[in-house]
Short mmCIF file of C-alpha atoms (C1' of nucleotides) in Angstrom, two decimals:
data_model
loop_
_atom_site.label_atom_id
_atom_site.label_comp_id
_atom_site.label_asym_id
_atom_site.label_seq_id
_atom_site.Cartn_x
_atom_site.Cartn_y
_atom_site.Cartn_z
CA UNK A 419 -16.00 -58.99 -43.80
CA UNK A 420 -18.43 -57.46 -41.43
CA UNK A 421 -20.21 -60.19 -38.83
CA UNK A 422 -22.57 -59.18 -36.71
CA UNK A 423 -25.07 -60.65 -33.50
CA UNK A 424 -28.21 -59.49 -32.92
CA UNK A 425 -30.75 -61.04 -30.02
CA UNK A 426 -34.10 -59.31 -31.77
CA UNK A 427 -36.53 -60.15 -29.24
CA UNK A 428 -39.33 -61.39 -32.04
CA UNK A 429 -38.29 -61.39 -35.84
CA UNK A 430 -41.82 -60.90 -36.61
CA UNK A 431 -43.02 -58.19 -34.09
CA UNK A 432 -39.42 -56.03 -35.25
CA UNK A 433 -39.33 -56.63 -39.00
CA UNK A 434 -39.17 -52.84 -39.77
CA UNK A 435 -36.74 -52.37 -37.11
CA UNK A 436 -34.59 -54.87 -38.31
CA UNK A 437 -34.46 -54.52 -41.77
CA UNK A 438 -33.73 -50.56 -41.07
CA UNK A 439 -30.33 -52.06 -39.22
CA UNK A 440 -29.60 -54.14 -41.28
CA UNK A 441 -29.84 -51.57 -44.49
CA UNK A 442 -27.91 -49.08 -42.12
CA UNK A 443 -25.14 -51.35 -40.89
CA UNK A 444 -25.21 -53.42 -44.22
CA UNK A 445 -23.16 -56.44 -42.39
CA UNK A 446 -21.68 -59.72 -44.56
CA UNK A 447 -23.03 -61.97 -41.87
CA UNK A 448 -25.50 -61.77 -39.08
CA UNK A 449 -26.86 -64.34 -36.32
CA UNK A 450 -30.40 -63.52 -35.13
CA UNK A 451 -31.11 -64.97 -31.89
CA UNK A 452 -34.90 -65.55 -30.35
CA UNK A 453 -36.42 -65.34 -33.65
CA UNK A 454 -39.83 -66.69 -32.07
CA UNK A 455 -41.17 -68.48 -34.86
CA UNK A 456 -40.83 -71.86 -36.83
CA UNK A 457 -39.06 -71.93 -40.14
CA UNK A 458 -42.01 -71.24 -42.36
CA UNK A 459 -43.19 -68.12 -40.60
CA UNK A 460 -39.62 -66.46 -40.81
CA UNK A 461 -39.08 -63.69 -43.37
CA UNK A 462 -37.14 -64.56 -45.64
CA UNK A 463 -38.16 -62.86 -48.77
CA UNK A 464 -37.70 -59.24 -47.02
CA UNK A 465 -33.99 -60.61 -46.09
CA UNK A 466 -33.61 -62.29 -49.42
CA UNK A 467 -34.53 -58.86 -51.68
CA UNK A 468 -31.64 -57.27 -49.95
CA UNK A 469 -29.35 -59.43 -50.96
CA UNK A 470 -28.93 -62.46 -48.08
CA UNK A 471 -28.88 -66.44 -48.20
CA UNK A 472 -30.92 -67.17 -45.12
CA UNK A 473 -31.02 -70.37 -42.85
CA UNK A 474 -32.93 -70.83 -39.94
CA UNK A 475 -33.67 -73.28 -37.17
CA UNK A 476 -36.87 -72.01 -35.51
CA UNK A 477 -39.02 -73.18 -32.51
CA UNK A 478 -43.10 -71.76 -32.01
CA UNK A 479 -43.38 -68.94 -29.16
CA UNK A 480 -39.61 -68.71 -27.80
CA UNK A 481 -36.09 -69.31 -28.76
CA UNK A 482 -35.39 -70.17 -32.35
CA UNK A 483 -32.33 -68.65 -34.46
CA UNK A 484 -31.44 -67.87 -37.90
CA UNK A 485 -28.09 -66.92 -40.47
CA UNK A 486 -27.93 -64.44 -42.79
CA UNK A 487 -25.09 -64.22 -44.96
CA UNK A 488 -24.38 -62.06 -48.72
CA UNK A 489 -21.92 -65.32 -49.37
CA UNK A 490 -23.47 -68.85 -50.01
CA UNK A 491 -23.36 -71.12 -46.98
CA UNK A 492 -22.64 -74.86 -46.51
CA UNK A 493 -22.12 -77.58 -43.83
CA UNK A 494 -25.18 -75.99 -41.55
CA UNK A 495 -25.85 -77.97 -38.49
CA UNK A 496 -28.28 -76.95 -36.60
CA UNK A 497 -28.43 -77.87 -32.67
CA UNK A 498 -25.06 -78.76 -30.79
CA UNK A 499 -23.54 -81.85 -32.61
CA UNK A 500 -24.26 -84.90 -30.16
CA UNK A 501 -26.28 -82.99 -27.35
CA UNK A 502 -29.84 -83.51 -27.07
CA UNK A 503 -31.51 -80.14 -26.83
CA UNK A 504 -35.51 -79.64 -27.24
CA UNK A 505 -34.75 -75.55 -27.88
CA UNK A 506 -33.79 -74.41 -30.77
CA UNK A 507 -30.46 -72.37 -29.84
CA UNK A 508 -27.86 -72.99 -31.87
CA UNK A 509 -26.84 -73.12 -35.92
CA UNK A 510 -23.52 -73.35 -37.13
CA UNK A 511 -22.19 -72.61 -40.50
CA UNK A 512 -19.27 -72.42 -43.22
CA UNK A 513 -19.73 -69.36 -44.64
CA UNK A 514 -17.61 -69.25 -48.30
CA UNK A 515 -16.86 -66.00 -49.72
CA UNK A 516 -16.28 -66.35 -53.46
CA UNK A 517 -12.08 -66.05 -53.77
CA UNK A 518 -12.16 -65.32 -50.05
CA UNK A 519 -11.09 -67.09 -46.55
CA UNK A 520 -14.51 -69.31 -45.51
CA UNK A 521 -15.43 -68.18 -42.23
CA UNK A 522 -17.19 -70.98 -39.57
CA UNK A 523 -19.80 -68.71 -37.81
CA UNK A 524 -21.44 -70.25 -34.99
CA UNK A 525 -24.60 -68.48 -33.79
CA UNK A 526 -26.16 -68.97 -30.36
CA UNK A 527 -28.82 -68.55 -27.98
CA UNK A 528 -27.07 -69.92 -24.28
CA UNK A 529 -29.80 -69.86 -22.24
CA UNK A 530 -30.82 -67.59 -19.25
CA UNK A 531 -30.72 -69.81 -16.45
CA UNK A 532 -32.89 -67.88 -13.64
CA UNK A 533 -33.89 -68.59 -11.38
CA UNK A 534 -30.47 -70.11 -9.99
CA UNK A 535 -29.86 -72.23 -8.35
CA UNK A 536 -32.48 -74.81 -10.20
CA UNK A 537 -33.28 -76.81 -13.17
CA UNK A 538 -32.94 -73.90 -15.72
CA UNK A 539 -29.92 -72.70 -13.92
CA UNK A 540 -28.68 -76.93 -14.19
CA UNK A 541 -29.62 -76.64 -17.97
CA UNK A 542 -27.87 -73.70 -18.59
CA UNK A 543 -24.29 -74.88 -16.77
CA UNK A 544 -24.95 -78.45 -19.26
CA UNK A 545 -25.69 -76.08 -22.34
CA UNK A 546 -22.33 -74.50 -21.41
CA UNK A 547 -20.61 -77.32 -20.73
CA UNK A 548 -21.72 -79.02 -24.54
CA UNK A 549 -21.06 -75.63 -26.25
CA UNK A 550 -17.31 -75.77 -24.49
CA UNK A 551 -17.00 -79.06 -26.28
CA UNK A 552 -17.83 -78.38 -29.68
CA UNK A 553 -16.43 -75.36 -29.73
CA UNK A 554 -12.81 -77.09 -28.85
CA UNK A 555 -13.74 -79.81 -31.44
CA UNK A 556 -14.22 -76.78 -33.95
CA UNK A 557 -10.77 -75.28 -32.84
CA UNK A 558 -9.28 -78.59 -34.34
CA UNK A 559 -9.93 -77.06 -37.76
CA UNK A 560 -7.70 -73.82 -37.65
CA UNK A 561 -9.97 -72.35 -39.52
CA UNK A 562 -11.25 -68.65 -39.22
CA UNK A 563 -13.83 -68.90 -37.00
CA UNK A 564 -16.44 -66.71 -35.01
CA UNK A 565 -18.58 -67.74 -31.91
CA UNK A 566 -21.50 -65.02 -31.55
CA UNK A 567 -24.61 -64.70 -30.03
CA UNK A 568 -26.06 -63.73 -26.74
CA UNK A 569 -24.69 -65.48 -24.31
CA UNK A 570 -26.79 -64.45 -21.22
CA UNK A 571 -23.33 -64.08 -19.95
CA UNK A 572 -21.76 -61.13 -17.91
CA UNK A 573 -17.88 -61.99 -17.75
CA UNK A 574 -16.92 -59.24 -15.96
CA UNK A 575 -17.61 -56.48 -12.90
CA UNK A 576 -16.84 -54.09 -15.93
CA UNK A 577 -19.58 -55.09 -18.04
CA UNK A 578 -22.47 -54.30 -15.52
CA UNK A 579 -23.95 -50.83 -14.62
CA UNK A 580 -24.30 -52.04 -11.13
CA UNK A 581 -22.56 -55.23 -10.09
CA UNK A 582 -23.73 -55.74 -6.89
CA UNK A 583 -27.54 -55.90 -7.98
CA UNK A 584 -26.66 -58.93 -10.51
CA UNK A 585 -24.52 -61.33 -8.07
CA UNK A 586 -27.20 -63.77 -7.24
CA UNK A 587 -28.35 -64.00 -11.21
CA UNK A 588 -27.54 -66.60 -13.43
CA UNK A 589 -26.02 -63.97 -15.68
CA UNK A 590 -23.11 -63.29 -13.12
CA UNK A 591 -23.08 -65.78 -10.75
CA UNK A 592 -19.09 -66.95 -10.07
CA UNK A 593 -20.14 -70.37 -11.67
CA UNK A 594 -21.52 -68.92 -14.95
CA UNK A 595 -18.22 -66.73 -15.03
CA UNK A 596 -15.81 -69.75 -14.46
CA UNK A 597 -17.81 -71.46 -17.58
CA UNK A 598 -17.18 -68.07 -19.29
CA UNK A 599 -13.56 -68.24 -18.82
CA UNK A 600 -13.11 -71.80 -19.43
CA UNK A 601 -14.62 -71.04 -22.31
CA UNK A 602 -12.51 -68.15 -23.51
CA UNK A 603 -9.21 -69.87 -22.29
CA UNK A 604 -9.79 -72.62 -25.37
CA UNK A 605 -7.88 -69.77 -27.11
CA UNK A 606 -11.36 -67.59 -28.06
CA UNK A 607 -10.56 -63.47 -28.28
CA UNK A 608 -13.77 -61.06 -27.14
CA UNK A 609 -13.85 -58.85 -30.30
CA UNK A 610 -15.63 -56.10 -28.18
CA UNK A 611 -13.26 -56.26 -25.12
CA UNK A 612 -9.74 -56.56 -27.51
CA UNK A 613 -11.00 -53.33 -29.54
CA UNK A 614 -11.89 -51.39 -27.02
CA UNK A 615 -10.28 -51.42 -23.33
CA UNK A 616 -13.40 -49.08 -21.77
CA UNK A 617 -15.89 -50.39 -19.21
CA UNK A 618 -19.53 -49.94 -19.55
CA UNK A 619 -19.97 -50.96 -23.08
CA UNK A 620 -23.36 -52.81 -22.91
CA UNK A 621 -25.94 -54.50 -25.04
CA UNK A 622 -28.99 -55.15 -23.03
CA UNK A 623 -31.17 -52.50 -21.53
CA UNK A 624 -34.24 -54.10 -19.96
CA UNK A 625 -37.72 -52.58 -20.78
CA UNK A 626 -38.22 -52.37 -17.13
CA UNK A 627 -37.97 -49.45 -14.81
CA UNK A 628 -36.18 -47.14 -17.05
CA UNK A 629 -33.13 -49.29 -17.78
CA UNK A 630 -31.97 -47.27 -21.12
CA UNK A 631 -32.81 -44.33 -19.60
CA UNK A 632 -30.09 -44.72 -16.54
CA UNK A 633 -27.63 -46.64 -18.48
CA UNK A 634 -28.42 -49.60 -16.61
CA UNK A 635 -27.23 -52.00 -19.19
CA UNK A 636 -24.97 -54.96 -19.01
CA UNK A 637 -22.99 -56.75 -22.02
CA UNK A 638 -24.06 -60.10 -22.71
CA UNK A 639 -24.06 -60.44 -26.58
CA UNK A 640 -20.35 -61.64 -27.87
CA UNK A 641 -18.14 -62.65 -30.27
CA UNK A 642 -15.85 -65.05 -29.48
CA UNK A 643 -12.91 -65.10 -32.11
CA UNK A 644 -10.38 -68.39 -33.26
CA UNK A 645 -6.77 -67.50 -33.29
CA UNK A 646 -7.15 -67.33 -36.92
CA UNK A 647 -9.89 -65.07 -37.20
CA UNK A 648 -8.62 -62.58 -34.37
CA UNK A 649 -5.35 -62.29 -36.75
CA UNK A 650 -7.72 -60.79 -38.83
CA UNK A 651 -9.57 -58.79 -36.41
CA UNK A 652 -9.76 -55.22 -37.36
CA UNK A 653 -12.57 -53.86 -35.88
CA UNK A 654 -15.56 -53.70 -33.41
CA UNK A 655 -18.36 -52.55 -32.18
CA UNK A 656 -21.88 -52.33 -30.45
CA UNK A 657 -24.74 -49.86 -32.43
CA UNK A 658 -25.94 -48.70 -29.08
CA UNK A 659 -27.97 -45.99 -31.15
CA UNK A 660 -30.82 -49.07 -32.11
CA UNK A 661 -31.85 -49.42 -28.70
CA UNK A 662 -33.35 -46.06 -28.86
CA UNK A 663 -35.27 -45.99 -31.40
CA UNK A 664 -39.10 -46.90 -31.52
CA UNK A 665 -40.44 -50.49 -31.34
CA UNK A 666 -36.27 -51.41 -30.22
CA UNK A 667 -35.27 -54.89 -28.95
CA UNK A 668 -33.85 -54.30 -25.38
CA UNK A 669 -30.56 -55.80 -27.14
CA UNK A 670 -28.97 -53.89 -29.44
CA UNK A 671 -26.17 -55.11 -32.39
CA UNK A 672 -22.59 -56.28 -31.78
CA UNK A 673 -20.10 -56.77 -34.36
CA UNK A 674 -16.78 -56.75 -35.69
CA UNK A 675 -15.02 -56.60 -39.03
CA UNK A 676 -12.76 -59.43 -40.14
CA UNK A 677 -10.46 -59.05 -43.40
"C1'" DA B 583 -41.58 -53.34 -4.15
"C1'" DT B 584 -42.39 -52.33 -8.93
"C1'" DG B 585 -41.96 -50.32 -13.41
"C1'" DC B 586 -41.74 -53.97 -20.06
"C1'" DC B 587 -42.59 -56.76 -23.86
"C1'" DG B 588 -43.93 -60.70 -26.93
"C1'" DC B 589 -45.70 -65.28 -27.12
"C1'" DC B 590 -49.93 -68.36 -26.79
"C1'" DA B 591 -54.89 -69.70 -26.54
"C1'" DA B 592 -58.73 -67.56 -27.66
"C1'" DC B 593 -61.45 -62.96 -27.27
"C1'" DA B 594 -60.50 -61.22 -22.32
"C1'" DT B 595 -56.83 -61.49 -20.11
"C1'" DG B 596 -53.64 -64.46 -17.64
"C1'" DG B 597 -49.55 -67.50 -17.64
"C1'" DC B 598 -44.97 -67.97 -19.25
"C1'" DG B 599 -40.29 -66.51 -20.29
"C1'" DA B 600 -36.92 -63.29 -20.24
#
DNA sequence: ATGCCGCCAACATGGCGA
């Protein structure tokens, strides 16, 4: 089973784009983040004619994220069970392949934080801090399960084209890190980083001042793996190609391949 | 120091968020 993350920076805006990745990479399941439209307004029918159940939880003008999946879905939740969140930024599912494992795929939107210190950096350690808890709840379960989604989260020196030019942002600022690895030491595996050992594998290029260009790209989009998904872990990888082509998000794809 | 892009309200462009 092939899972993938994708922040696409306006589902609306990059419909072409993103139906061309999708045909080309074909995954199982995929978590859109910052979908930037209610409900009503996202395509569905476009997703639906290829073959994908689709659930949403949109929000007007920002956030807003959405599931799709070639198996039916159940149990969706959408928002962090018992935190009170006015963005839309988080869905979680049980994905049930027919004869197959079911997979729990949690997709999410953590928020930026900047500036820091403030009150979006102070929302964005809380947002952590609720995501850390349900997330350990969901490890009760033993099930297969995958945590994706851009995390606006650089966890290491490695995953920065320049390090020093990022230690003051909310992105990579030693709190946001420490939240990373508490995170990560519930027992969650990186797909990305436990397939492949290299630095300098990133997912974000901003638009700004030739970013893509330079490689000046860090890797904030991940998927965070249960013990008993990462048994099954067999693959991974980031389709760096998408950020070049015309109309791109400045992320690009993550994924990994489960079986 | 700045360089981009998409959203909105509302018709021109400015404010916001990333």
């Amino acid at each position: 089973m092939k899972v993938a993350t994708w922040n696409v920076n306006s589902v609306k805006a990059r419909i072409d784009v993103v139906l061309a990745w999708v045909k080309q990479a074909d995954p199982d399941v995929v978590g859109f983040q910052e979908i930037k439209c209610l409900d009503e307004n996202f395509p569905r029918f476009e997703f639906e004619a290829l073959g994908y159940h689709v659930e949403t939880f949109g929000q007007k003008s920002y956030n807003g994220v959405a599931i799709l999946s070639k198996h039916p879905m159940q149990d969706v939740v959408r928002g962090i069970d018992g935190y009170a969140d006015e963005q839309s930024r988080y869905i979680e599912v049980l994905v049930t392949p027919k004869g197959g494992t079911p997979l729990r795929f949690v997709n999410l939107y953590l928020p930026n934080g900047n500036p820091a210190p403030g009150p979006k950096y102070d929302y964005k350690l809380a947002w952590m801090a609720a995501l850390q808890a349900r997330v350990a709840s969901l490890l009760y379960d033993e099930e297969r399960l995958v945590v994706a989604g851009d995390y606006n989260v650089i966890p290491e020196p490695a995953d920065v084209h320049n390090p020093a030019a990022w230690l003051k942002d909310a992105l990579f600022l030693p709190a946001t890190r420490a939240a990373f690895r508490r995170f990560e030491a519930l027992g969650l595996t990186d797909a990305i980083r436990a397939c492949n050992a290299l630095p300098n594998q990133y997912t974000f290029w901003d638009y700004q001042a030739g970013a893509w260009q330079k490689n000046n790209g860090i890797r904030i989009d991940h998927l965070m793996l249960s013990p008993q998904a990462a048994d099954v872990l067999r693959e991974a990888g980031i389709d760096r190609h998408v950020r070049g082509w015309d109309k791109a998000s400045d992320h690009v794809p993550a994924w990994c391949v489960l079986n």
